[in-house]
Every structure is written in structure tokens, then in C-alpha cells.
Amino acid sequence: MHSDETITVEDAVQVLAMVGDLSMGLPPDHSIRTARLAARLAEENGDGALACTSTRMVALLRWSGSTATAVGFSHLLGDDVGGRLAMVTRTLPSDNNLNFSNVMPLAQMQCEVAGDIAALLGLPADVEESLRHLFGTHHRGDMQDALFSPGIPRAVFYVRLAGDLEVLAPSHGTTGALKLIGERAGVKYPASLVQRLSPHAQAWLDALEEPSCAADYAGHDRRVPLTIVSDVIELKLPWLTGYSRRVAALVRRGAALAGMLPLEERPLGRAALLHGIGRVAVPNLVWERPGKLDTHDWEQVRKVPFWTARAGNQVPAIQEEATLGSFAYERLDGSGYFRKARGEAMGMQERMLAAAAAFTAMCSPRPWRPAHGEAAAATLMTAQAAAGRFDRRATEAVIAAARATAPPVPRRSSQFTEREIEVLRHISQGETSREAARALRISPASVRMHVDNIFDKLDSTSRPAMTLKALARGLL
């Protein structure tokens, strides 16, 4: 981890809250509002200050694992963003494909990843435990019975109830929301808790418009790797795994070769790790479109850097880097997005980041094309710089940096065999067992055996959770 690329625990939680909201198609402050409601509910129910703080963090990270289930919901609903929004607001058409058997595995995956995120951030054990139970438990098949298992933390019920009130009230009104909530009382949350909420619902919703106090709890300012945020974002599209890390490494080296001052260079790696925040707001079917994007697709794609910049407004601690990161898709001739910035509107930092992101993307495989070789990518980038799309100096520095540096070698671990690391690399990129077997020239059964071993060694039950832990350990 680069020494400058860390973030406080509280700021990481805030950014991941927004990432989760955008991934679910919800307003970018939904989890913040839910957290305030859930903490009020915990307090009303007699919980102490520490329990209320834990409840707040559970609410903020409620949807943090949703990037991991984007692929699954894309298959079930077509649109993983709009479809999940309709699901939580109860506006899905009656002929939808969802049922207990196909949703529950995704719910379990989302819980697993959210719990792993809490563990990576070093959050209290009760926060991690609550997140692992938030959408049910894989230990019991009967959802209704499992909800009242003694092992379910109370924060789970506070957050479920507060989240439903916050998301249903705008479209159904407070009275309508409470009516819909009442239909799930005794099933999704205890009826007694609904009774505690009802008299205060409108007042608490009104209070959400008031400024909130800054978080102040033990360890809130502890530093954690910023890569946790970029890794979670990229779970949405497995073929993106590690992309922002590679952009960050390349832009740092390029900036040094271009002779940029350390003060100018320092924000670039951080901006690279944050520049993909807005990507989670665009449905997977757009990103994986095999042909040209249509007008509607482009309308959504152009909002990616807008949402990245918006994250900086919502979390002031990352404002400088998020704003810089939102220039990654701008081009000197004005053909980029979302600002259509051109010429002098882009400083050397913006030009360097745009060149590094484009070069890294060219050298990475995508569903619609194989990766370009380094020489081919350099030729393409040089031609585009000559045509005025990229800065010549930045392009030359990025190409030189790529040529001068060997590809990163995954960290060796006595816990894993070389073959397991190879399998891990392929599977984490979204390849099926058959595709990985073909690439490695082994049988699909052998791949599955290695995957099972990797799951055991990383204490994971899903591929996204496996990928997140492998990245954190430097195995990828």
C-alpha cells in the first residue's frame, strides 16, 4: 500500500455507504438517512450509546456488499440497478423472476461480503456480526423462523425497519409506508418494534432534513487502505478486478517520469482509486453490451464521473481526489464527459490521470474485446495524442512508465500453491471453471477442486468474497 493512499475508517464507511446506495439505484444519501433513523430507533428501544453507534455503522454499510451481487441480479432482473430499486420499493411487476430459491443465495453473498468489509475496516465484532445476518441466515431455511433466532443481533431489526421507512416514505407517504411496514411486522421485524416506531415516524423523518453531527467514536479516525473502497467497487464487474489499483500504480510512475512535483503527484494515486465510484450506478447490461452503446446507454455512462464528483461533495475528506478522479474520462478536444472539458480546463494532473486510465483500460481484457498488447496500446494512445485527445507529455510519460516496469507479481504465500494462485487469478476475473480450465490446460474438475481449497483457506463461500480477501492479502 502506498503511504499516501489511506482513508479514515469513518470516511471509508461514508464512501462505501454511497457506493452501496448507487449500486441499488437509491438516492446517494439513503444510507446516511437510514443510519440516523436506525440510531434513533435503537435509542428509543433503550440501547446504550455504543449499541446506537454500532447500529449506525450497520445501517451505513447495509448495501456495501451489493456490488458483489450485481452480476446475479443482472441475470435475474436484466437491470441490476433499476431492478433492485424496484425490489426494495416494492414496485416490481408481478411477473418478475424472483423467488426464495434464487434470491436467498444472493442475499447470503451480500451479507458475507458486507461482513468481510467490516472485518477489513477493523470495525467492532457486533457490526460485522449484524451485517452477516442482515438479510437472513444461511443456517436456517425458513426465513420467518430464522428472523427470530437468538443469534440475530438487535441492530439487524433496527436497520431493516429504518431502511424500509426511509425508502418507502417518499413514494408511499409516511402513512402508506407504515401500512406496508405493518404487513411485515412479525415477519421481517418484531411487531413490538414497529409499535415503538409508529408514533415517532413523521417527526423522525422531518428531522432528517436537519444537519447531522459529525461522527465521534473510538477509532473513527484510524487509517485504513483506500484500496478497500476501489476493490469493493470493482466487485460489480469481475473483469474489472484490480483495474483501479493498476491505474494508480501507473499514474504515480508516469507523474514521476513527467517531472511533476511531489505535491502534484500525491493526489493522483488516490484519485485513481476513487475514479470508478460512479460506475456502480450504471447497470451491468450496459457495461457488457457487445456492440455500440445507444443514446440511452451513453446518457448513463456519462453520469459516471458526475457521481464520482458528487461523492466528494458528500464526503468532504475525499473532495479533492474525487473531483480530480471525475476528470478521468475528459479529453483535451472536448470529446470526453461529463463536463466536456477541453484545453486549459484540464491541468497536468487531469491530463496524466486521463492518459493512465485509458492506457490501462486498453491493456485490460473486456467482454467485447481481448486486451491490447502494450505495444498496440502505445500506438493507439500516441495516435490519439497526435489527434489532440490526450496530452502528448502525459501520454509519453505513461507509455514510458508502462515499459519500464514489470507487471506486478502476486505476493507469494506458503498457504497457497502456485496452481491455486493461478486458478484464483482466473476465477477472480469472472471466468467460469471451464474457461479457467481451458486457459490453464487442466480439467474443469481440477479447477473446481482448487476453488474449493481456496474457499477453505480464505474462509469464503462466494467468489466475490474470495476476490476481496485475496486482493487485501496481495494475492492478486
CSV table of C-alpha atoms in Angstrom, one decimal:
chain,number,residue,atom,x,y,z
A,1,MET,CA,0.0,0.0,0.0
A,2,HIS,CA,1.3,3.5,-0.9
A,3,SER,CA,1.9,5.6,2.2
A,4,ASP,CA,-0.5,8.4,1.0
A,5,GLU,CA,-3.3,6.0,-0.1
A,6,THR,CA,-5.2,5.6,3.2
A,7,ILE,CA,-8.5,7.0,4.5
A,8,THR,CA,-10.1,7.2,7.9
A,9,VAL,CA,-12.5,4.4,8.9
A,10,GLU,CA,-15.4,6.9,9.2
A,11,ASP,CA,-14.7,8.3,5.7
A,12,ALA,CA,-14.4,4.8,4.2
A,13,VAL,CA,-17.7,3.9,5.7
A,14,GLN,CA,-19.3,7.1,4.3
A,15,VAL,CA,-17.9,6.4,0.8
A,16,LEU,CA,-19.0,2.8,0.9
A,17,ALA,CA,-22.4,3.9,2.0
A,18,MET,CA,-22.8,6.0,-1.1
A,19,VAL,CA,-21.4,3.2,-3.3
A,20,GLY,CA,-24.0,0.8,-1.9
A,21,ASP,CA,-26.8,3.3,-2.5
A,22,LEU,CA,-25.8,4.0,-6.1
A,23,SER,CA,-25.5,0.3,-6.8
A,24,MET,CA,-29.0,-0.3,-5.6
A,25,GLY,CA,-30.4,2.7,-7.6
A,26,LEU,CA,-31.2,4.6,-4.3
A,27,PRO,CA,-30.5,8.2,-3.6
A,28,PRO,CA,-26.9,8.7,-2.6
A,29,ASP,CA,-27.8,9.7,0.9
A,30,HIS,CA,-30.2,6.9,1.6
A,31,SER,CA,-27.9,5.0,3.9
A,32,ILE,CA,-27.0,8.2,5.8
A,33,ARG,CA,-30.6,8.9,6.4
A,34,THR,CA,-31.3,5.3,7.4
A,35,ALA,CA,-28.4,5.4,9.8
A,36,ARG,CA,-29.9,8.3,11.7
A,37,LEU,CA,-33.3,6.7,11.8
A,38,ALA,CA,-31.9,3.4,13.0
A,39,ALA,CA,-29.9,5.0,15.7
A,40,ARG,CA,-32.9,6.9,16.9
A,41,LEU,CA,-34.9,3.6,17.0
A,42,ALA,CA,-32.2,1.9,19.0
A,43,GLU,CA,-32.1,4.7,21.5
A,44,GLU,CA,-35.9,4.6,21.8
A,45,ASN,CA,-35.7,0.9,22.4
A,46,GLY,CA,-33.4,1.5,25.3
A,47,ASP,CA,-30.0,0.7,23.8
A,48,GLY,CA,-26.9,2.4,25.1
A,49,ALA,CA,-24.5,4.8,23.2
A,50,LEU,CA,-22.2,2.1,22.0
A,51,ALA,CA,-25.0,0.0,20.6
A,52,CYS,CA,-26.5,3.0,18.9
A,53,THR,CA,-23.1,3.8,17.3
A,54,SER,CA,-22.9,0.2,16.1
A,55,THR,CA,-26.4,0.3,14.7
A,56,ARG,CA,-25.5,3.5,12.8
A,57,MET,CA,-22.5,1.8,11.1
A,58,VAL,CA,-24.5,-1.3,10.3
A,59,ALA,CA,-27.0,1.0,8.5
A,60,LEU,CA,-24.3,2.8,6.6
A,61,LEU,CA,-22.8,-0.4,5.4
A,62,ARG,CA,-26.2,-2.1,4.8
A,63,TRP,CA,-25.8,-2.1,1.0
A,64,SER,CA,-22.0,-2.2,0.9
A,65,GLY,CA,-22.0,-5.8,-0.4
A,66,SER,CA,-24.4,-5.0,-3.2
A,67,THR,CA,-21.7,-4.6,-5.8
A,68,ALA,CA,-20.9,-8.3,-5.2
A,69,THR,CA,-24.5,-9.4,-6.3
A,70,ALA,CA,-24.8,-7.1,-9.3
A,71,VAL,CA,-24.0,-10.0,-11.7
A,72,GLY,CA,-26.6,-12.2,-10.1
A,73,PHE,CA,-29.4,-9.6,-10.1
A,74,SER,CA,-28.5,-8.6,-13.6
A,75,HIS,CA,-29.2,-12.2,-14.7
A,76,LEU,CA,-32.5,-12.3,-12.7
A,77,LEU,CA,-33.8,-8.8,-13.5
A,78,GLY,CA,-31.9,-7.6,-16.5
A,79,ASP,CA,-31.2,-4.2,-14.9
A,80,ASP,CA,-29.4,-4.8,-11.6
A,81,VAL,CA,-29.7,-1.1,-10.6
A,82,GLY,CA,-33.3,-0.3,-11.5
A,83,GLY,CA,-34.4,-3.8,-10.8
A,84,ARG,CA,-33.1,-3.8,-7.3
A,85,LEU,CA,-34.6,-0.3,-6.7
A,86,ALA,CA,-38.0,-1.7,-7.7
A,87,MET,CA,-37.4,-4.6,-5.5
A,88,VAL,CA,-36.8,-2.6,-2.3
A,89,THR,CA,-39.5,-0.1,-3.1
A,90,ARG,CA,-42.0,-2.9,-3.8
A,91,THR,CA,-42.7,-1.7,-7.3
A,92,LEU,CA,-41.5,-4.8,-9.3
A,93,PRO,CA,-44.0,-6.1,-11.8
A,94,SER,CA,-46.0,-9.1,-10.7
A,95,ASP,CA,-44.4,-11.3,-13.3
A,96,ASN,CA,-40.8,-10.9,-12.0
A,97,ASN,CA,-38.5,-13.9,-11.8
A,98,LEU,CA,-37.6,-13.5,-8.2
A,99,ASN,CA,-38.3,-16.3,-5.7
A,100,PHE,CA,-36.8,-17.5,-2.4
A,101,SER,CA,-34.5,-20.1,-4.0
A,102,ASN,CA,-32.8,-17.7,-6.4
A,103,VAL,CA,-32.7,-14.6,-4.2
A,104,MET,CA,-31.6,-16.2,-1.0
A,105,PRO,CA,-28.1,-17.2,-2.3
A,106,LEU,CA,-27.6,-13.6,-3.4
A,107,ALA,CA,-28.7,-12.3,0.0
A,108,GLN,CA,-26.2,-14.6,1.7
A,109,MET,CA,-23.5,-13.4,-0.6
A,110,GLN,CA,-24.3,-9.8,0.1
A,111,CYS,CA,-24.2,-10.5,3.8
A,112,GLU,CA,-20.9,-12.3,3.5
A,113,VAL,CA,-19.2,-9.5,1.6
A,114,ALA,CA,-20.6,-6.8,3.9
A,115,GLY,CA,-19.3,-8.7,6.9
A,116,ASP,CA,-15.9,-9.1,5.2
A,117,ILE,CA,-15.8,-5.3,4.5
A,118,ALA,CA,-16.4,-4.6,8.2
A,119,ALA,CA,-13.6,-7.0,9.1
A,120,LEU,CA,-11.2,-5.4,6.7
A,121,LEU,CA,-12.1,-2.0,8.2
A,122,GLY,CA,-11.5,-3.3,11.7
A,123,LEU,CA,-15.0,-2.5,12.8
A,124,PRO,CA,-16.4,-3.9,16.1
A,125,ALA,CA,-17.4,-7.5,16.1
A,126,ASP,CA,-21.1,-6.7,16.7
A,127,VAL,CA,-21.1,-4.6,13.5
A,128,GLU,CA,-19.6,-7.4,11.5
A,129,GLU,CA,-22.0,-10.0,13.0
A,130,SER,CA,-25.0,-7.8,12.3
A,131,LEU,CA,-24.0,-7.3,8.7
A,132,ARG,CA,-23.6,-11.1,8.3
A,133,HIS,CA,-27.3,-11.6,9.4
A,134,LEU,CA,-28.9,-8.5,7.8
A,135,PHE,CA,-30.7,-10.3,5.0
A,136,GLY,CA,-31.3,-13.6,6.7
A,137,THR,CA,-29.1,-16.5,7.6
A,138,HIS,CA,-27.9,-19.5,5.6
A,139,HIS,CA,-28.0,-21.7,8.7
A,140,ARG,CA,-31.8,-21.9,8.6
A,141,GLY,CA,-34.0,-22.5,5.5
A,142,ASP,CA,-37.2,-21.0,7.0
A,143,MET,CA,-36.8,-17.2,6.7
A,144,GLN,CA,-39.6,-16.4,9.1
A,145,ASP,CA,-38.2,-18.7,11.8
A,146,ALA,CA,-34.6,-17.6,11.2
A,147,LEU,CA,-35.5,-14.0,11.9
A,148,PHE,CA,-36.3,-14.7,15.5
A,149,SER,CA,-33.3,-16.9,16.1
A,150,PRO,CA,-31.5,-15.8,19.4
A,151,GLY,CA,-28.3,-15.4,17.3
A,152,ILE,CA,-29.7,-12.4,15.3
A,153,PRO,CA,-28.3,-9.1,16.7
A,154,ARG,CA,-30.9,-6.4,17.5
A,155,ALA,CA,-29.2,-3.9,15.2
A,156,VAL,CA,-30.4,-6.1,12.3
A,157,PHE,CA,-34.0,-5.3,13.1
A,158,TYR,CA,-33.4,-1.6,13.7
A,159,VAL,CA,-31.7,-1.3,10.3
A,160,ARG,CA,-34.3,-3.3,8.4
A,161,LEU,CA,-37.1,-1.3,9.9
A,162,ALA,CA,-35.4,2.1,9.5
A,163,GLY,CA,-34.4,1.3,5.9
A,164,ASP,CA,-37.9,0.4,4.9
A,165,LEU,CA,-39.4,3.6,6.4
A,166,GLU,CA,-36.8,5.7,4.6
A,167,VAL,CA,-37.1,4.1,1.2
A,168,LEU,CA,-41.0,3.7,1.3
A,169,ALA,CA,-42.0,7.1,2.7
A,170,PRO,CA,-41.0,9.2,-0.4
A,171,SER,CA,-43.2,7.2,-2.7
A,172,HIS,CA,-46.0,6.0,-0.4
A,173,GLY,CA,-46.1,8.8,2.2
A,174,THR,CA,-45.5,8.1,5.9
A,175,THR,CA,-48.9,6.6,6.4
A,176,GLY,CA,-48.6,4.4,3.4
A,177,ALA,CA,-45.1,3.4,4.4
A,178,LEU,CA,-46.3,2.4,7.9
A,179,LYS,CA,-49.1,0.4,6.4
A,180,LEU,CA,-46.6,-1.6,4.2
A,181,ILE,CA,-44.3,-2.0,7.2
A,182,GLY,CA,-47.2,-3.3,9.2
A,183,GLU,CA,-47.7,-6.1,6.7
A,184,ARG,CA,-44.2,-7.3,7.5
A,185,ALA,CA,-44.4,-6.8,11.3
A,186,GLY,CA,-43.7,-10.1,12.9
A,187,VAL,CA,-42.0,-11.4,9.8
A,188,LYS,CA,-39.2,-9.0,8.9
A,189,TYR,CA,-39.0,-7.3,12.2
A,190,PRO,CA,-40.7,-7.7,15.6
A,191,ALA,CA,-44.2,-6.2,15.8
A,192,SER,CA,-43.3,-4.5,19.1
A,193,LEU,CA,-40.5,-2.6,17.3
A,194,VAL,CA,-43.0,-1.3,14.7
A,195,GLN,CA,-45.2,-0.1,17.5
A,196,ARG,CA,-42.3,1.8,19.0
A,197,LEU,CA,-41.5,3.4,15.7
A,198,SER,CA,-45.0,4.4,14.5
A,199,PRO,CA,-45.7,7.4,16.9
A,200,HIS,CA,-42.3,9.0,16.0
A,201,ALA,CA,-42.1,8.1,12.3
A,202,GLN,CA,-43.1,11.5,10.9
A,203,ALA,CA,-41.1,13.6,13.4
A,204,TRP,CA,-38.0,11.5,12.8
A,205,LEU,CA,-38.3,11.8,9.0
A,206,ASP,CA,-38.7,15.5,9.3
A,207,ALA,CA,-35.6,15.7,11.5
A,208,LEU,CA,-33.6,14.1,8.7
A,209,GLU,CA,-33.5,17.5,6.9
A,210,GLU,CA,-31.6,19.0,9.8
A,211,PRO,CA,-27.7,18.9,9.8
A,212,SER,CA,-26.3,15.8,11.4
A,213,CYS,CA,-23.5,15.9,13.9
A,214,ALA,CA,-20.0,14.7,13.0
A,215,ALA,CA,-19.3,11.1,14.0
A,216,ASP,CA,-17.1,10.8,17.1
A,217,TYR,CA,-16.5,7.2,18.3
A,218,ALA,CA,-13.4,5.3,19.4
A,219,GLY,CA,-11.2,4.6,16.3
A,220,HIS,CA,-13.2,6.7,13.8
A,221,ASP,CA,-10.0,8.4,12.7
A,222,ARG,CA,-7.9,5.3,12.4
A,223,ARG,CA,-6.4,5.0,8.8
A,224,VAL,CA,-7.2,2.0,6.5
A,225,PRO,CA,-6.2,1.3,2.9
A,226,LEU,CA,-8.1,3.3,0.3
A,227,THR,CA,-7.9,0.2,-1.9
A,228,ILE,CA,-10.7,-1.3,0.2
A,229,VAL,CA,-13.0,1.2,-1.5
A,230,SER,CA,-11.8,0.6,-5.0
A,231,ASP,CA,-11.8,-3.2,-4.6
A,232,VAL,CA,-15.5,-3.2,-3.4
A,233,ILE,CA,-16.5,-1.0,-6.3
A,234,GLU,CA,-14.9,-3.4,-8.8
A,235,LEU,CA,-16.8,-6.5,-7.4
A,236,LYS,CA,-19.7,-5.2,-9.6
A,237,LEU,CA,-17.9,-6.3,-12.8
A,238,PRO,CA,-15.4,-9.2,-12.2
A,239,TRP,CA,-13.4,-8.3,-15.3
A,240,LEU,CA,-12.5,-5.0,-13.6
A,241,THR,CA,-10.8,-6.7,-10.7
A,242,GLY,CA,-7.7,-4.7,-9.7
A,243,TYR,CA,-8.2,-2.1,-12.5
A,244,SER,CA,-8.1,1.0,-10.3
A,245,ARG,CA,-5.0,-0.4,-8.5
A,246,ARG,CA,-3.2,-0.7,-11.8
A,247,VAL,CA,-4.2,2.8,-12.8
A,248,ALA,CA,-3.0,4.2,-9.5
A,249,ALA,CA,0.4,2.5,-9.9
A,250,LEU,CA,0.8,3.6,-13.5
A,251,VAL,CA,-0.2,7.2,-12.9
A,252,ARG,CA,2.2,7.5,-10.0
A,253,ARG,CA,5.1,6.3,-12.1
A,254,GLY,CA,4.1,8.4,-15.0
A,255,ALA,CA,3.9,11.5,-12.9
A,256,ALA,CA,7.4,10.9,-11.6
A,257,LEU,CA,8.8,10.4,-15.1
A,258,ALA,CA,7.0,13.6,-16.3
A,259,GLY,CA,8.8,15.6,-13.6
A,260,MET,CA,5.7,16.5,-11.7
A,261,LEU,CA,6.3,17.9,-8.2
A,262,PRO,CA,5.5,15.6,-5.2
A,263,LEU,CA,2.7,17.9,-4.2
A,264,GLU,CA,1.1,17.5,-7.7
A,265,GLU,CA,1.8,13.7,-7.8
A,266,ARG,CA,0.4,12.9,-4.3
A,267,PRO,CA,-3.3,13.1,-5.1
A,268,LEU,CA,-3.1,11.2,-8.4
A,269,GLY,CA,-2.9,7.7,-6.9
A,270,ARG,CA,-5.8,8.4,-4.6
A,271,ALA,CA,-7.9,9.9,-7.4
A,272,ALA,CA,-7.2,6.8,-9.5
A,273,LEU,CA,-8.5,4.6,-6.7
A,274,LEU,CA,-11.7,6.7,-6.4
A,275,HIS,CA,-12.4,7.5,-10.1
A,276,GLY,CA,-14.7,4.5,-10.6
A,277,ILE,CA,-17.2,5.3,-7.8
A,278,GLY,CA,-19.9,6.4,-10.3
A,279,ARG,CA,-19.6,3.2,-12.3
A,280,VAL,CA,-21.8,1.3,-9.8
A,281,ALA,CA,-24.8,3.5,-10.8
A,282,VAL,CA,-24.8,2.0,-14.4
A,283,PRO,CA,-26.4,-1.4,-15.0
A,284,ASN,CA,-24.2,-4.3,-15.9
A,285,LEU,CA,-26.0,-4.9,-19.1
A,286,VAL,CA,-24.7,-1.5,-20.4
A,287,TRP,CA,-21.1,-2.3,-19.4
A,288,GLU,CA,-21.3,-5.7,-21.1
A,289,ARG,CA,-23.0,-4.6,-24.3
A,290,PRO,CA,-21.2,-6.4,-27.1
A,291,GLY,CA,-22.0,-3.8,-29.8
A,292,LYS,CA,-22.1,0.0,-29.8
A,293,LEU,CA,-23.8,1.8,-27.0
A,294,ASP,CA,-27.1,3.5,-27.9
A,295,THR,CA,-28.1,7.0,-26.9
A,296,HIS,CA,-29.7,5.9,-23.6
A,297,ASP,CA,-26.7,3.8,-22.7
A,298,TRP,CA,-24.4,6.8,-23.2
A,299,GLU,CA,-26.6,9.0,-21.1
A,300,GLN,CA,-26.0,6.6,-18.2
A,301,VAL,CA,-22.3,6.2,-18.9
A,302,ARG,CA,-21.7,10.0,-19.0
A,303,LYS,CA,-23.1,10.2,-15.4
A,304,VAL,CA,-20.3,8.0,-14.0
A,305,PRO,CA,-17.8,10.9,-13.4
A,306,PHE,CA,-20.7,13.1,-12.2
A,307,TRP,CA,-21.4,10.6,-9.4
A,308,THR,CA,-17.7,10.4,-8.6
A,309,ALA,CA,-17.6,14.1,-8.2
A,310,ARG,CA,-20.8,14.0,-6.1
A,311,ALA,CA,-19.1,11.6,-3.7
A,312,GLY,CA,-16.6,14.3,-2.9
A,313,ASN,CA,-19.4,16.7,-2.1
A,314,GLN,CA,-21.0,14.1,0.2
A,315,VAL,CA,-17.7,13.1,1.9
A,316,PRO,CA,-15.6,16.3,2.1
A,317,ALA,CA,-12.4,14.4,3.2
A,318,ILE,CA,-12.1,13.0,-0.4
A,319,GLN,CA,-13.4,16.0,-2.3
A,320,GLU,CA,-10.1,17.0,-3.9
A,321,GLU,CA,-9.3,13.4,-5.1
A,322,ALA,CA,-12.9,12.7,-6.2
A,323,THR,CA,-13.0,15.9,-8.2
A,324,LEU,CA,-9.7,15.0,-9.8
A,325,GLY,CA,-10.9,11.4,-10.4
A,326,SER,CA,-14.0,12.7,-12.2
A,327,PHE,CA,-11.8,14.1,-15.0
A,328,ALA,CA,-10.6,10.6,-15.9
A,329,TYR,CA,-12.9,10.5,-18.9
A,330,GLU,CA,-12.4,14.0,-20.2
A,331,ARG,CA,-10.4,14.6,-23.3
A,332,LEU,CA,-8.4,17.7,-24.4
A,333,ASP,CA,-10.5,18.1,-27.6
A,334,GLY,CA,-13.8,18.3,-25.6
A,335,SER,CA,-15.0,14.8,-26.7
A,336,GLY,CA,-14.9,13.4,-23.1
A,337,TYR,CA,-17.5,13.5,-20.4
A,338,PHE,CA,-19.3,14.7,-18.2
A,339,ARG,CA,-18.0,18.3,-18.4
A,340,LYS,CA,-16.7,18.2,-21.9
A,341,ALA,CA,-13.7,20.0,-20.6
A,342,ARG,CA,-11.1,21.0,-23.2
A,343,GLY,CA,-7.7,22.5,-23.4
A,344,GLU,CA,-6.7,24.7,-20.4
A,345,ALA,CA,-9.7,23.5,-18.4
A,346,MET,CA,-7.5,20.4,-17.7
A,347,GLY,CA,-4.3,20.8,-15.8
A,348,MET,CA,-1.4,18.3,-15.8
A,349,GLN,CA,-2.9,16.2,-13.1
A,350,GLU,CA,-6.1,15.7,-15.0
A,351,ARG,CA,-4.2,15.0,-18.2
A,352,MET,CA,-2.0,12.5,-16.6
A,353,LEU,CA,-4.9,10.6,-15.0
A,354,ALA,CA,-6.9,10.5,-18.2
A,355,ALA,CA,-3.9,9.0,-20.1
A,356,ALA,CA,-3.1,6.4,-17.4
A,357,ALA,CA,-6.7,5.3,-17.1
A,358,ALA,CA,-7.1,5.0,-20.9
A,359,PHE,CA,-3.8,3.1,-21.3
A,360,THR,CA,-4.6,0.7,-18.5
A,361,ALA,CA,-8.1,0.1,-20.0
A,362,MET,CA,-6.6,-0.7,-23.4
A,363,CYS,CA,-4.2,-3.2,-21.8
A,364,SER,CA,-7.1,-5.0,-19.9
A,365,PRO,CA,-9.5,-7.6,-21.4
A,366,ARG,CA,-13.1,-6.6,-21.7
A,367,PRO,CA,-16.2,-8.8,-22.5
A,368,TRP,CA,-16.4,-7.3,-26.0
A,369,ARG,CA,-12.6,-7.4,-26.9
A,370,PRO,CA,-9.3,-9.0,-25.8
A,371,ALA,CA,-6.6,-6.9,-24.1
A,372,HIS,CA,-4.4,-4.9,-26.4
A,373,GLY,CA,-0.7,-5.7,-26.1
A,374,GLU,CA,1.5,-2.9,-24.6
A,375,ALA,CA,2.9,-2.0,-28.0
A,376,ALA,CA,-0.5,-1.8,-29.7
A,377,ALA,CA,-1.9,0.3,-26.8
A,378,ALA,CA,1.1,2.6,-27.1
A,379,THR,CA,0.5,3.0,-30.8
A,380,LEU,CA,-3.2,3.8,-30.2
A,381,MET,CA,-2.5,6.3,-27.4
A,382,THR,CA,0.2,8.0,-29.4
A,383,ALA,CA,-2.2,8.4,-32.4
A,384,GLN,CA,-4.9,9.8,-30.2
A,385,ALA,CA,-2.4,12.3,-28.6
A,386,ALA,CA,-1.4,13.4,-32.1
A,387,ALA,CA,-5.1,14.0,-32.9
A,388,GLY,CA,-5.4,16.2,-29.8
A,389,ARG,CA,-7.4,13.9,-27.5
A,390,PHE,CA,-4.6,13.3,-25.0
A,391,ASP,CA,-1.8,15.4,-23.8
A,392,ARG,CA,1.5,14.4,-25.6
A,393,ARG,CA,3.7,14.8,-22.5
A,394,ALA,CA,1.3,12.8,-20.3
A,395,THR,CA,0.9,10.1,-22.9
A,396,GLU,CA,4.7,9.7,-23.4
A,397,ALA,CA,5.2,9.5,-19.6
A,398,VAL,CA,2.5,6.9,-19.2
A,399,ILE,CA,3.9,4.8,-22.0
A,400,ALA,CA,7.4,5.1,-20.7
A,401,ALA,CA,6.3,4.1,-17.2
A,402,ALA,CA,4.5,1.1,-18.5
A,403,ARG,CA,7.5,-0.1,-20.5
A,404,ALA,CA,9.9,0.5,-17.6
A,405,THR,CA,8.0,-1.5,-15.0
A,406,ALA,CA,7.5,-5.3,-15.0
A,407,PRO,CA,3.9,-6.5,-14.3
A,408,PRO,CA,3.2,-6.8,-10.6
A,409,VAL,CA,3.9,-10.2,-9.2
A,410,PRO,CA,1.3,-11.6,-6.7
A,411,ARG,CA,2.6,-12.0,-3.2
A,412,ARG,CA,3.9,-15.5,-2.5
A,413,SER,CA,2.2,-17.3,0.3
A,414,SER,CA,3.1,-20.6,1.9
A,415,GLN,CA,-0.6,-21.1,2.4
A,416,PHE,CA,-1.3,-21.4,-1.3
A,417,THR,CA,0.2,-23.5,-4.1
A,418,GLU,CA,1.3,-21.8,-7.4
A,419,ARG,CA,-1.6,-23.6,-9.2
A,420,GLU,CA,-4.1,-22.3,-6.7
A,421,ILE,CA,-2.8,-18.7,-7.2
A,422,GLU,CA,-3.2,-19.2,-11.0
A,423,VAL,CA,-6.7,-20.5,-10.6
A,424,LEU,CA,-7.5,-17.7,-8.2
A,425,ARG,CA,-6.3,-15.1,-10.8
A,426,HIS,CA,-8.6,-16.5,-13.5
A,427,ILE,CA,-11.7,-17.1,-11.3
A,428,SER,CA,-11.4,-13.6,-9.7
A,429,GLN,CA,-11.7,-12.1,-13.2
A,430,GLY,CA,-15.1,-13.7,-13.7
A,431,GLU,CA,-14.1,-16.7,-15.7
A,432,THR,CA,-16.1,-19.9,-15.3
A,433,SER,CA,-14.4,-23.2,-14.2
A,434,ARG,CA,-14.5,-24.3,-17.9
A,435,GLU,CA,-12.9,-21.1,-19.1
A,436,ALA,CA,-10.2,-21.2,-16.5
A,437,ALA,CA,-9.5,-24.9,-17.2
A,438,ARG,CA,-9.1,-24.1,-20.9
A,439,ALA,CA,-6.6,-21.3,-20.2
A,440,LEU,CA,-4.6,-23.4,-17.7
A,441,ARG,CA,-4.9,-26.6,-19.7
A,442,ILE,CA,-6.3,-28.6,-16.8
A,443,SER,CA,-9.7,-30.2,-16.3
A,444,PRO,CA,-12.8,-28.2,-15.0
A,445,ALA,CA,-12.9,-30.7,-12.2
A,446,SER,CA,-9.4,-29.8,-11.2
A,447,VAL,CA,-10.3,-26.1,-11.3
A,448,ARG,CA,-13.3,-26.7,-9.0
A,449,MET,CA,-11.1,-28.7,-6.6
A,450,HIS,CA,-8.7,-25.8,-6.4
A,451,VAL,CA,-11.5,-23.3,-5.9
A,452,ASP,CA,-12.9,-25.3,-3.0
A,453,ASN,CA,-9.4,-25.3,-1.5
A,454,ILE,CA,-9.1,-21.5,-1.9
A,455,PHE,CA,-12.5,-21.0,-0.4
A,456,ASP,CA,-11.4,-23.1,2.7
A,457,LYS,CA,-8.1,-21.2,3.0
A,458,LEU,CA,-9.7,-17.8,2.7
A,459,ASP,CA,-12.7,-18.7,4.8
A,460,SER,CA,-15.1,-17.7,2.0
A,461,THR,CA,-18.2,-19.2,0.5
A,462,SER,CA,-18.6,-17.0,-2.6
A,463,ARG,CA,-16.3,-15.8,-5.4
A,464,PRO,CA,-16.7,-12.0,-4.7
A,465,ALA,CA,-15.8,-12.6,-1.0
A,466,MET,CA,-12.8,-14.7,-2.1
A,467,THR,CA,-11.7,-12.0,-4.5
A,468,LEU,CA,-12.0,-9.2,-1.9
A,469,LYS,CA,-9.9,-11.1,0.6
A,470,ALA,CA,-7.3,-12.1,-2.0
A,471,LEU,CA,-6.8,-8.5,-3.1
A,472,ALA,CA,-6.5,-7.4,0.5
A,473,ARG,CA,-3.8,-10.0,1.1
A,474,GLY,CA,-1.9,-9.1,-2.1
A,475,LEU,CA,-2.5,-12.4,-3.8
A,476,LEU,CA,-3.8,-10.8,-7.0
